[in-house]
Coordinates of C-alpha atoms in Angstrom, one line a residue:
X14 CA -13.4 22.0 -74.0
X15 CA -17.2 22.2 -74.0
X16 CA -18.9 21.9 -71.0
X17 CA -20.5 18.0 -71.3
X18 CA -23.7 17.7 -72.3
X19 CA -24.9 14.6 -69.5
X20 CA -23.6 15.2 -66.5
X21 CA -21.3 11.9 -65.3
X22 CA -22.6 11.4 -61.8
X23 CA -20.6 8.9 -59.4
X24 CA -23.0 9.4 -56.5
X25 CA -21.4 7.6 -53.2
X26 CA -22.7 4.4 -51.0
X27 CA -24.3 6.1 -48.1
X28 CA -25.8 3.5 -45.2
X29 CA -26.4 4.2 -41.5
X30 CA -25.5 5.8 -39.5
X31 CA -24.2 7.6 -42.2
X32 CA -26.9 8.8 -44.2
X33 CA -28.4 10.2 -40.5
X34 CA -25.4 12.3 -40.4
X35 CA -24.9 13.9 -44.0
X36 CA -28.7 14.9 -43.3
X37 CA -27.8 17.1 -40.3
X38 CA -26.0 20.0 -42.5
X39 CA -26.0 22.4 -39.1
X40 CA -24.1 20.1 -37.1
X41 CA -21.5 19.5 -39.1
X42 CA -21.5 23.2 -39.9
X43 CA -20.9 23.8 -36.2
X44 CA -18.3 21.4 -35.8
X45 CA -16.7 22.8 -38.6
X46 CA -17.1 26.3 -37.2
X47 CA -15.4 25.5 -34.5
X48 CA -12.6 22.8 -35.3
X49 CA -11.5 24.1 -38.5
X50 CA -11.5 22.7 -42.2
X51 CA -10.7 20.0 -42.9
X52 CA -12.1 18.2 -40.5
X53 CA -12.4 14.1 -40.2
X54 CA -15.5 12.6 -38.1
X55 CA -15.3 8.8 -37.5
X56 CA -18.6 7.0 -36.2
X57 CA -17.3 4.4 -34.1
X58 CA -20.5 2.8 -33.5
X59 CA -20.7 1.7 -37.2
X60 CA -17.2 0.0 -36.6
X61 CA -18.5 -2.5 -34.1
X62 CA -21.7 -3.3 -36.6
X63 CA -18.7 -4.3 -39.4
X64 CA -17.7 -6.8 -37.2
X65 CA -20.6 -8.2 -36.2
X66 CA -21.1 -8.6 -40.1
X67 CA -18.0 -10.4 -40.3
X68 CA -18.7 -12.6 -37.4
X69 CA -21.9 -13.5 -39.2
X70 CA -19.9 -14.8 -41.8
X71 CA -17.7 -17.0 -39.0
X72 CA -20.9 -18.2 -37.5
X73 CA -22.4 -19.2 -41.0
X74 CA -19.4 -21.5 -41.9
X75 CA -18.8 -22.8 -38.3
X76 CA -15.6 -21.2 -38.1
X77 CA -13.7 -19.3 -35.2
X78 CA -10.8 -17.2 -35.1
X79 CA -9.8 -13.6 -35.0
X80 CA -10.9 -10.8 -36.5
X81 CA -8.3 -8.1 -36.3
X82 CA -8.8 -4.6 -37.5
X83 CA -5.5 -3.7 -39.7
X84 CA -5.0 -0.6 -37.7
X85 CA -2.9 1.3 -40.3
X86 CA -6.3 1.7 -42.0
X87 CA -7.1 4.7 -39.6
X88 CA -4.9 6.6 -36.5
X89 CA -8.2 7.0 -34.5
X90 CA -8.1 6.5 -31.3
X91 CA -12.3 6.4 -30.8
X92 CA -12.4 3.8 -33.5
X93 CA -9.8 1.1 -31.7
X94 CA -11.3 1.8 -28.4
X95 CA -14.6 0.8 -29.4
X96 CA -13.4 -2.3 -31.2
X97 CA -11.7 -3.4 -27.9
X98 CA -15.2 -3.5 -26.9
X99 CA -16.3 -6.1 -29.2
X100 CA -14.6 -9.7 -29.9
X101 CA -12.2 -8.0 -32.8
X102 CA -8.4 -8.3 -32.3
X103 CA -6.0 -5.2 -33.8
X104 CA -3.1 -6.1 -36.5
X105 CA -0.5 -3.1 -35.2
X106 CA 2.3 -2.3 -37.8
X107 CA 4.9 -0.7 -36.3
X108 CA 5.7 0.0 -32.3
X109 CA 3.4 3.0 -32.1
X110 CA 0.5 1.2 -33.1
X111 CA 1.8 -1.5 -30.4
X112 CA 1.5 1.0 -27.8
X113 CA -1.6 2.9 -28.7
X114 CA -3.7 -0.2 -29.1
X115 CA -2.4 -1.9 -25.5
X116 CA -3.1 1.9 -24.7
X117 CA -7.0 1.5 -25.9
X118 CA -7.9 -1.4 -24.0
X119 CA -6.8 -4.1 -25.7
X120 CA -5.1 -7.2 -24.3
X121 CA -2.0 -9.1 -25.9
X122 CA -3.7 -12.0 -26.6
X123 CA -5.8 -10.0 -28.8
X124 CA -3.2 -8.2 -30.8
X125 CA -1.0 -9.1 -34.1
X126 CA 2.3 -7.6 -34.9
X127 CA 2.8 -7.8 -38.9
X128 CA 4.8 -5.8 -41.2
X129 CA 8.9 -4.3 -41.0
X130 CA 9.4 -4.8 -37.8
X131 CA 12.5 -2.7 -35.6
X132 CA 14.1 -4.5 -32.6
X133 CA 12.0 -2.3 -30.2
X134 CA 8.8 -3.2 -31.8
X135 CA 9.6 -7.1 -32.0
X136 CA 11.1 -7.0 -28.3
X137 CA 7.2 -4.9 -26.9
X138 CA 5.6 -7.8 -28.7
X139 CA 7.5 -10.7 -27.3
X140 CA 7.6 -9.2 -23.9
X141 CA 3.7 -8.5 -23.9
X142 CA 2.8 -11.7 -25.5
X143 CA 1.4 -10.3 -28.8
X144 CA 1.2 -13.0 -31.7
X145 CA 4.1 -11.6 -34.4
X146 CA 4.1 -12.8 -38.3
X147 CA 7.4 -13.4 -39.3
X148 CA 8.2 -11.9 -42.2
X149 CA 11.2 -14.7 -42.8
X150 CA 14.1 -16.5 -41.6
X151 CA 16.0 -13.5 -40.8
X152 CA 13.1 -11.7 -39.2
X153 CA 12.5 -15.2 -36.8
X154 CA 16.4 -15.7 -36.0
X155 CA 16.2 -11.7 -34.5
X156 CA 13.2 -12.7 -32.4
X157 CA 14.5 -16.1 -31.0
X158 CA 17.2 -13.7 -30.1
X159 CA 15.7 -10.9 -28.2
X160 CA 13.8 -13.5 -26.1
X161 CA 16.9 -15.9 -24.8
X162 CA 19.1 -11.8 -24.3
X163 CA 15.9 -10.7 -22.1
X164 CA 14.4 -13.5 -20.6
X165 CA 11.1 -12.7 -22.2
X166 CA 8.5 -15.2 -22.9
X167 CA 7.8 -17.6 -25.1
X168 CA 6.5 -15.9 -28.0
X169 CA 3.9 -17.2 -30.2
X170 CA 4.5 -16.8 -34.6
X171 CA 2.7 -17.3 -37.2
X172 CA 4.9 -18.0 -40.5
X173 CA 3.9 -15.7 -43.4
X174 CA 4.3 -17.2 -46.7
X175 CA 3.5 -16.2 -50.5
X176 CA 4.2 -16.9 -53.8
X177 CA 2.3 -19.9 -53.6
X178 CA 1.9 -22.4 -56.5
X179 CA 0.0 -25.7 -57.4
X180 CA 0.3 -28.6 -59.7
X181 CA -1.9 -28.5 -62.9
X182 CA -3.1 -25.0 -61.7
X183 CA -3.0 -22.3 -64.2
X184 CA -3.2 -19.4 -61.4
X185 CA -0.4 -18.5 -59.5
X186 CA -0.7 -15.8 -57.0
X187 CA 2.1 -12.9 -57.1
X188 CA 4.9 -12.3 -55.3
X189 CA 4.6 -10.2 -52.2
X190 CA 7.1 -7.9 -50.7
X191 CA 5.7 -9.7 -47.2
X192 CA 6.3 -13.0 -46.3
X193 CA 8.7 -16.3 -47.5
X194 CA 8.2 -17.8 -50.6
X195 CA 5.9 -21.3 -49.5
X196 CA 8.9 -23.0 -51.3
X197 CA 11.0 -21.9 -48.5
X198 CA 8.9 -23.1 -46.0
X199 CA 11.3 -26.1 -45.0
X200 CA 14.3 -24.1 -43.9
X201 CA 11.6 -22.0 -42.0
X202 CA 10.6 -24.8 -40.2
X203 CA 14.2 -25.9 -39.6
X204 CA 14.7 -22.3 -38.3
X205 CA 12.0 -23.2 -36.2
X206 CA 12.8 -26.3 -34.7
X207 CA 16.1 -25.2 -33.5
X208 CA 14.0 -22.3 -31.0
X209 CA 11.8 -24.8 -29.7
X210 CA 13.0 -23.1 -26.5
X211 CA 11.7 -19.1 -27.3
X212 CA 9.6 -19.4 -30.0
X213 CA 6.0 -21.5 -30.6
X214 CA 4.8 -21.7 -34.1
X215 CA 0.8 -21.3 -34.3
X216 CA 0.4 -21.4 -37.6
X217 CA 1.1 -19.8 -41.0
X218 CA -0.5 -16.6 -43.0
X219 CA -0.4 -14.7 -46.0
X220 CA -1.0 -11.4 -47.4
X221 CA -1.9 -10.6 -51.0
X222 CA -2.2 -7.6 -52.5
X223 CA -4.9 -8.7 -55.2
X224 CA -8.7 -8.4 -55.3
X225 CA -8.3 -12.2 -57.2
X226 CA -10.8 -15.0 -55.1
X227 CA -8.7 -17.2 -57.2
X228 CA -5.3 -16.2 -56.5
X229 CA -6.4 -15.7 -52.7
X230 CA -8.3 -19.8 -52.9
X231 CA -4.6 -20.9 -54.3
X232 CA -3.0 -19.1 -51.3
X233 CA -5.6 -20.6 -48.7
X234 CA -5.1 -24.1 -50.1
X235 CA -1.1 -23.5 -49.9
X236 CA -1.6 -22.4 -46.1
X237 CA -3.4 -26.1 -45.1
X238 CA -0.6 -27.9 -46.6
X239 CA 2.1 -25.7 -44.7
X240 CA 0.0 -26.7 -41.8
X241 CA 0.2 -30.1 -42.7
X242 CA 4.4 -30.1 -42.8
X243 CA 4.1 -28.3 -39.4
X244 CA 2.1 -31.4 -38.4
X245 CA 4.1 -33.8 -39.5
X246 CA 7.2 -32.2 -37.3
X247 CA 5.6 -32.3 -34.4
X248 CA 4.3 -28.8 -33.9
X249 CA 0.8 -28.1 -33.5
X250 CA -0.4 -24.9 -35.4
X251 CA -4.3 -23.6 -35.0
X252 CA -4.7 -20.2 -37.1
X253 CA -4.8 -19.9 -40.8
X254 CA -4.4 -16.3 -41.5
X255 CA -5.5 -14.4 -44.8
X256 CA -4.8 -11.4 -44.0
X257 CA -7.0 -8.6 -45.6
X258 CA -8.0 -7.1 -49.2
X259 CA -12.0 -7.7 -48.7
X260 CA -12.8 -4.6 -50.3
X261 CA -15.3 -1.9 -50.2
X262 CA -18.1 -0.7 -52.4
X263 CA -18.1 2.9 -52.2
X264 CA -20.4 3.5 -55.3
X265 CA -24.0 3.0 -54.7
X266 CA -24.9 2.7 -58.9
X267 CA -23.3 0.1 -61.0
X268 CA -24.4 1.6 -63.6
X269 CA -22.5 5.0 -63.2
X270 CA -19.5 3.4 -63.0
X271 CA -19.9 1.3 -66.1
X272 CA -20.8 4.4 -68.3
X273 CA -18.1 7.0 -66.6
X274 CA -15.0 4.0 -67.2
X275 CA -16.8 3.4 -70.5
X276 CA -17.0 7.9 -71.1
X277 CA -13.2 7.9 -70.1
X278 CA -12.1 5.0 -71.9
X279 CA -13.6 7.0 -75.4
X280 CA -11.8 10.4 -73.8
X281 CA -8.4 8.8 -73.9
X282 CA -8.6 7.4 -77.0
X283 CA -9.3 11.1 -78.4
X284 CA -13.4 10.3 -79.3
X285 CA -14.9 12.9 -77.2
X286 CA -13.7 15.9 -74.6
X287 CA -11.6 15.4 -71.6
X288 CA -12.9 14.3 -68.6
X289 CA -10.3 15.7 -66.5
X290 CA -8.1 18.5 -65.2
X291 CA -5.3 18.8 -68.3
X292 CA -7.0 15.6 -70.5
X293 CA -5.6 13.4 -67.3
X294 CA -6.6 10.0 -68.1
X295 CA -6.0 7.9 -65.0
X296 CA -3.3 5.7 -66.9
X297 CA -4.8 5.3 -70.3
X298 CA -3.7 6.0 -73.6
X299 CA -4.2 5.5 -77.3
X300 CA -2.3 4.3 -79.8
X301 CA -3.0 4.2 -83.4
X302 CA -7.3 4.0 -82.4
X303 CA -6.2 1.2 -79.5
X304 CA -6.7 1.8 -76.0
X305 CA -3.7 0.9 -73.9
X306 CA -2.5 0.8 -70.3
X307 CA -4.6 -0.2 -67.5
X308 CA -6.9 1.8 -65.3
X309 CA -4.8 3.2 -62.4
X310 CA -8.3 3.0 -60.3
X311 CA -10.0 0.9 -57.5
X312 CA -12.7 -0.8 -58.1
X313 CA -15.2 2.0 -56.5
X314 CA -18.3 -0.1 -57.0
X315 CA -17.8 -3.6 -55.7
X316 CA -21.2 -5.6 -55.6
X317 CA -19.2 -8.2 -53.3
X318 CA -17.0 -6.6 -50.8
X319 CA -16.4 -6.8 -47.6
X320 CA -17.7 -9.9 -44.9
X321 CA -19.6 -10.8 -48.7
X322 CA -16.1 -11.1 -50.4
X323 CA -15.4 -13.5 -47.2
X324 CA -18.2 -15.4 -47.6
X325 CA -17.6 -16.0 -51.5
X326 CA -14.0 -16.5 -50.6
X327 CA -14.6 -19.5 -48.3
X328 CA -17.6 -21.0 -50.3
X329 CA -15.0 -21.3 -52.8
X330 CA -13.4 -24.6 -54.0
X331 CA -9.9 -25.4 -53.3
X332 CA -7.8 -25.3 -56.3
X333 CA -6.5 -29.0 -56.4
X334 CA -8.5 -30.6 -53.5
X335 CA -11.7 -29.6 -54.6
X336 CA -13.5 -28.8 -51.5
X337 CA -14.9 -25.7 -50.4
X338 CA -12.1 -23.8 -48.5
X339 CA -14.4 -23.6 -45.2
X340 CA -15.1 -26.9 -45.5
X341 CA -10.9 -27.7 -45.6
X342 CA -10.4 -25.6 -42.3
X343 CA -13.4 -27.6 -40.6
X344 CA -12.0 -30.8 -41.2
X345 CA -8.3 -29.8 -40.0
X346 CA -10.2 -27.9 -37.0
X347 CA -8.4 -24.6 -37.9
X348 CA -9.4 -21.2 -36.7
X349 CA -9.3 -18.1 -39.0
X350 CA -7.6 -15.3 -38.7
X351 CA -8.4 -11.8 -41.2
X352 CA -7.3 -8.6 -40.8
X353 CA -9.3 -6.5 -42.7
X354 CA -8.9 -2.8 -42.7
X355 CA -10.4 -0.7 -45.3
X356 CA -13.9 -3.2 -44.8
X357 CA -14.1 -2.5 -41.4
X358 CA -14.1 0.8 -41.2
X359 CA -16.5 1.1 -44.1
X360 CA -19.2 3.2 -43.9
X361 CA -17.3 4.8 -40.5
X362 CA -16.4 8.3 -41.3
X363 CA -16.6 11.4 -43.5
X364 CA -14.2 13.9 -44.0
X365 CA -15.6 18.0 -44.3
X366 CA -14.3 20.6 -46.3
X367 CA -15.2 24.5 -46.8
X368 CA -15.6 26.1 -49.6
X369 CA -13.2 29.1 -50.1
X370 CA -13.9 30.3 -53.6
X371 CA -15.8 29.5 -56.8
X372 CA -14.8 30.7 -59.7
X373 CA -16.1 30.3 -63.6
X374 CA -14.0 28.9 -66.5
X375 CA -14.3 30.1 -70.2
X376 CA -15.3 26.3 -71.4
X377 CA -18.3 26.8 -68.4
X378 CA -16.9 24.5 -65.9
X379 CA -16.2 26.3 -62.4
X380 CA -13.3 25.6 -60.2
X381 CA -13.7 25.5 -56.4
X382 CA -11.0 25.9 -53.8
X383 CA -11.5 24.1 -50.6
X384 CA -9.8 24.9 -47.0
X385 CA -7.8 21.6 -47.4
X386 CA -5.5 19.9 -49.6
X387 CA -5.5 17.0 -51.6
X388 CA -3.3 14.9 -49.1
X389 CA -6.3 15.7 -46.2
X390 CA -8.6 13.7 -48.1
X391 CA -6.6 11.1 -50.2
X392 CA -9.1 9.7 -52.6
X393 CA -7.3 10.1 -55.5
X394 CA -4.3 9.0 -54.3
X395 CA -5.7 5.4 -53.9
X396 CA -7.8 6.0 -57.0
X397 CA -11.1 6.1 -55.7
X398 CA -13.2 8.4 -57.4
X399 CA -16.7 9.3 -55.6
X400 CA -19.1 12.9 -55.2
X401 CA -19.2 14.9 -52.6
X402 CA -21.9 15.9 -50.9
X403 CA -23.0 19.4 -51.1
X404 CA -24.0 20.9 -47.7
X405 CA -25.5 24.4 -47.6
X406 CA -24.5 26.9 -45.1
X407 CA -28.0 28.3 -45.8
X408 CA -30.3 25.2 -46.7
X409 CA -32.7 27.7 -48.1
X410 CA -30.2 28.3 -50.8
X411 CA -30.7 25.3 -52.7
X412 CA -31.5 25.5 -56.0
X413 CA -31.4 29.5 -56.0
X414 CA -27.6 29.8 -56.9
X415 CA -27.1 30.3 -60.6
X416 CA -26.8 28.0 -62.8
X417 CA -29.4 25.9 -61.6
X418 CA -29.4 22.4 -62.3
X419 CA -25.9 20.4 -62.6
X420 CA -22.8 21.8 -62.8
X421 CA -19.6 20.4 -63.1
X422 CA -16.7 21.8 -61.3
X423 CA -13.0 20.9 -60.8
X424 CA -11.6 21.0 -56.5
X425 CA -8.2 22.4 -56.3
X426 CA -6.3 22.4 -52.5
X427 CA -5.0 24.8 -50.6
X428 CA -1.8 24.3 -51.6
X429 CA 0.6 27.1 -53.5
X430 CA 1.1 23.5 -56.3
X431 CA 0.1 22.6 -59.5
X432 CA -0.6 19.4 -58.3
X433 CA -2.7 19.9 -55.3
X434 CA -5.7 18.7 -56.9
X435 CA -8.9 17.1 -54.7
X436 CA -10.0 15.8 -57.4
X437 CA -8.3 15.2 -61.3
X438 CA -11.7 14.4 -63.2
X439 CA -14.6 17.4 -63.3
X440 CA -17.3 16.7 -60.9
X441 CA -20.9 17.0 -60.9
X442 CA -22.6 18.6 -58.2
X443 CA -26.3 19.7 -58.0
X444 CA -26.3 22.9 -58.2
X445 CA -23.2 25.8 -57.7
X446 CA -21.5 26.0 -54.4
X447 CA -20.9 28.7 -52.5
X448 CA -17.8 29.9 -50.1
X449 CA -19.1 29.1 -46.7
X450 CA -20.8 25.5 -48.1
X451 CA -19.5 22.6 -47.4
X452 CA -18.1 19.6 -49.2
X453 CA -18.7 15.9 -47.3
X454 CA -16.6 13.3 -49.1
X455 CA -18.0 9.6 -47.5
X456 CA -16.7 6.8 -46.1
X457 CA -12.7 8.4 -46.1
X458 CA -12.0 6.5 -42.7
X459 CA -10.3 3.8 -44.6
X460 CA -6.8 5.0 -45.7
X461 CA -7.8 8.2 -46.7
X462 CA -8.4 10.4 -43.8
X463 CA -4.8 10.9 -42.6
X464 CA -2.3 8.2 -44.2
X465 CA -0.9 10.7 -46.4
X466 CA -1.7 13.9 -44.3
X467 CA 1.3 16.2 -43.2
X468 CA 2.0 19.9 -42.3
X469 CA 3.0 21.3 -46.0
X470 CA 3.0 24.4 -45.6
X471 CA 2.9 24.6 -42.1
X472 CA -0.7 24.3 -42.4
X473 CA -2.7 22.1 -39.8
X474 CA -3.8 18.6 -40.3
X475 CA -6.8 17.4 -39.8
X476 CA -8.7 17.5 -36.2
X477 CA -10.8 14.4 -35.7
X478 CA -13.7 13.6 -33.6
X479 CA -16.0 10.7 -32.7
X480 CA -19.8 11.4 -33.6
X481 CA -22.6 9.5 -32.8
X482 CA -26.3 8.9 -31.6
X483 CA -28.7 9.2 -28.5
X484 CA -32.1 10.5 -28.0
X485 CA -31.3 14.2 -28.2
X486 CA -29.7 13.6 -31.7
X487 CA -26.1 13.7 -32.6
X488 CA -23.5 14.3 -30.3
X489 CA -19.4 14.5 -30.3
X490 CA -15.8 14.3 -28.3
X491 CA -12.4 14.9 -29.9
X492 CA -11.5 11.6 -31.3
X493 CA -8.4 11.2 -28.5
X494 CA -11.3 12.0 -25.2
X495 CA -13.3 9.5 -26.7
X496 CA -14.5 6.6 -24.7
X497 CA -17.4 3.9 -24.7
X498 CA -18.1 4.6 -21.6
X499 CA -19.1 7.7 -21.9
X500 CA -22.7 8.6 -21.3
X501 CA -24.7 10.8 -24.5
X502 CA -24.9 13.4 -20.8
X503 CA -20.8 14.4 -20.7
X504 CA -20.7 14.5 -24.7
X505 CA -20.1 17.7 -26.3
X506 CA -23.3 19.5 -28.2
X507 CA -23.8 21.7 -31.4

């Protein structure tokens, strides 16, 4: 395979405080130095401007309601204790989560409990006042339980419905492993009505699993007519929530992606070289001079993601009433409830990797081992596919390392396995690294930073720490010694 004649550059969305940090090379050298590769820092300052972006959003539509950070996103502790300092809520899935975010400051009437849910986590919620989705009848009988057995209070639910449909509407949203069926929703209720006594239903939510604004409009409509059944029974329910799946943009050209899904398209279906490690083709194939399957990727560049996807999503007409969908919670004075993840920790973290050895390839690509693995930094595992950012040990190395001038390269792990592969697809970076550089892959603190991480090998996960800004530059703490309230003075410096 011929080394490619253009290089196919997928150059990363970068944004404050960000951008500050990637240009600051011998700081994160230091903390590298010190903490070990790989190594995840999370900028919780940049967490609390997300949600001011999202509350823009509220304010614009004359909404309220909850935004709650789907804390499965990231394990941080730095990032959940500086959202207990803004008006966010946290969406905990699963009793640990419970207890680390009551453990960062916030209170129960700012917490969600979604997701499987054991009889330990469902009892720390009731007894702590938490708001829990019901995942179905089932789910609701075992709760009504636990709070007659303990004496616990009333607890507050929300009833989480999908597979929602609509007369003389041609979209129907998809069936979700999460929720009831909205067809279902009258035996719910009658579940409900028979716990008057331990439970209090506050309204109805659903989560979808699509980037659709026209599945997720069908689902929103579906929600104001549950709340109209509830209604009509006697109960009075507040909060609509739509769970998450706003979206991120991690690309900052368009255009790149266009022309490397068009490149890899033509790869699969044999008209030009590989574009990846062993002709990988990220779930594409050709038969007979036809393209088939589906890209197995996200959507890396998104122009609308994020509080914009909101915004779209609620200036968007109902499917069968006709109204826009903010306009249908105004008139039923509903609040809002989201729960994004991956959008509100955009832009919040960056995960570092050294460079062990570089080596050249007879088709004059190079292959770079890094001091991590591909679990470390999962981007490929939720198909996002982004460059790195080179960072010199020795900034007055740039553009002296042969060759000059782009270079494509393949990352393999640390790993003793074929498959421990940073990246699949050959990457371009600007010039040749070295061992002792460092690779910055952006904006990992959604998902990617340590959902998948583990101890393979008996190899160390991860450290993490908290950066971020006075007037004597950047500063840092371990994620877990972390607090707001900490002055730039008692930080750690490089």
């Amino acid at each position: 395979m011929p080394l490619l004649a253009a290089p196919l550059y997928l150059d990363p969305k970068v944004e404050p405080p960000l951008t500050s940090l990637l240009d600051s090379p011998p700081f994160l050298h230091g903390l590298v130095d010190g903490l070990g590769s790989p190594l995840n820092v999370v900028l919780p300052d940049r967490v609390a401007e997300n949600v001011s972006r999202f509350r823009s959003v509220y304010r614009r539509h004359h909404l309220e309601g909850e935004i709650c950070f789907a804390h499965k996103a990231n394990r941080s502790s730095a990032l959940v204790r500086r959202l207990a300092t803004t008006d966010a809520a946290v969406d905990v899935a699963s009793l640990d989560e419970l207890q680390h975010a009551l453990a960062c400051g916030f209170t129960p009437d700012r917490i969600g409990a979604t997701g499987p849910k054991e009889p330990e986590f469902l009892w720390l919620a009731a007894r702590v006042g938490a708001t829990v989705n019901v995942d179905g009848r089932g789910e609701l009988e075992e709760l009504a339980g636990l709070v007659r057995r303990y004496g616990l209070p009333r607890a507050q639910v929300l009833l989480r419905l999908s597979d929602f449909t609509g007369s003389g509407v041609k979209v129907q949203s998809r069936r979700s492993r999460f929720g009831s069926p909205a067809s279902e929703l009258t035996g719910l209720l009658d579940a409900s009505a028979r716990h008057l006594d331990a439970l209090e239903v506050t309204g109805v939510s659903y989560h979808l699993d699509t980037t659709s604004l026209e599945e997720k409009a069908l689902a929103l409509e579906g929600c104001v007519r549950a709340m109209d059944e509830c209604r009509a029974r006697g109960m009075r329910p507040r909060v609509i929530d739509i769970g998450g799946g706003f979206g991120v943009g991690y690309l900052a050209d368009g255009a790149q992606w266009e022309r490397y899904t068009t490149q890899l398209t033509l790869a699969a279906m044999g008209r030009r070289e590989s574009l990846a490690w062993r002709d990988h083709t990220y779930g594409l194939s050709s038969e007979k001079g036809t393209v088939r399957g589906a890209l197995e990727l996200y959507p890396s560049h998104r122009p609308v993601a994020g509080a914009g996807y909101l915004d779209e999503l609620l200036r968007s007409p109902a499917p069968t009433l006709g109204r826009p969908l903010a306009t249908l919670l105004l008139e039923n004075l509903y609040d809002l409830c989201v729960e994004p993840g991956r959008a509100l920790v955009d832009q919040c973290g960056v995960t570092l990797a050294r460079v062990l050895e570089v080596r050249g390839e007879p088709d004059g690509t190079h292959v770079v081992r890094l001091a991590m693995n591909a679990d470390d930094c999962a981007l490929e595992e939720h198909g996002i596919l982004l460059d790195p950012v080179l960072l010199r040990r020795d900034r007055r190395q740039e553009g002296t390392v042969a060759p000059s001038g782009p270079v494509g390269v393949y990352l393999h792990g640390n790993l003793c396995l074929e498959s421990d592969l940073i990246t699949r697809r050959l990457v371009f970076l600007p010039g040749l690294p070295a061992p002792g550089d460092l690779l910055a892959f952006p904006n990992t603190a959604g998902y990617c930073m340590d959902f998948n991480a583990h101890h393979a090998q008996r190899r160390p996960m991860a450290r993490k720490v908290a950066a971020f800004q006075d007037t004597d530059g950047w500063q840092w703490r371990l994620d877990d010694q972390y607090w707001p309230i900490h002055s730039a003075g008692t930080a750690h410096e490089v």
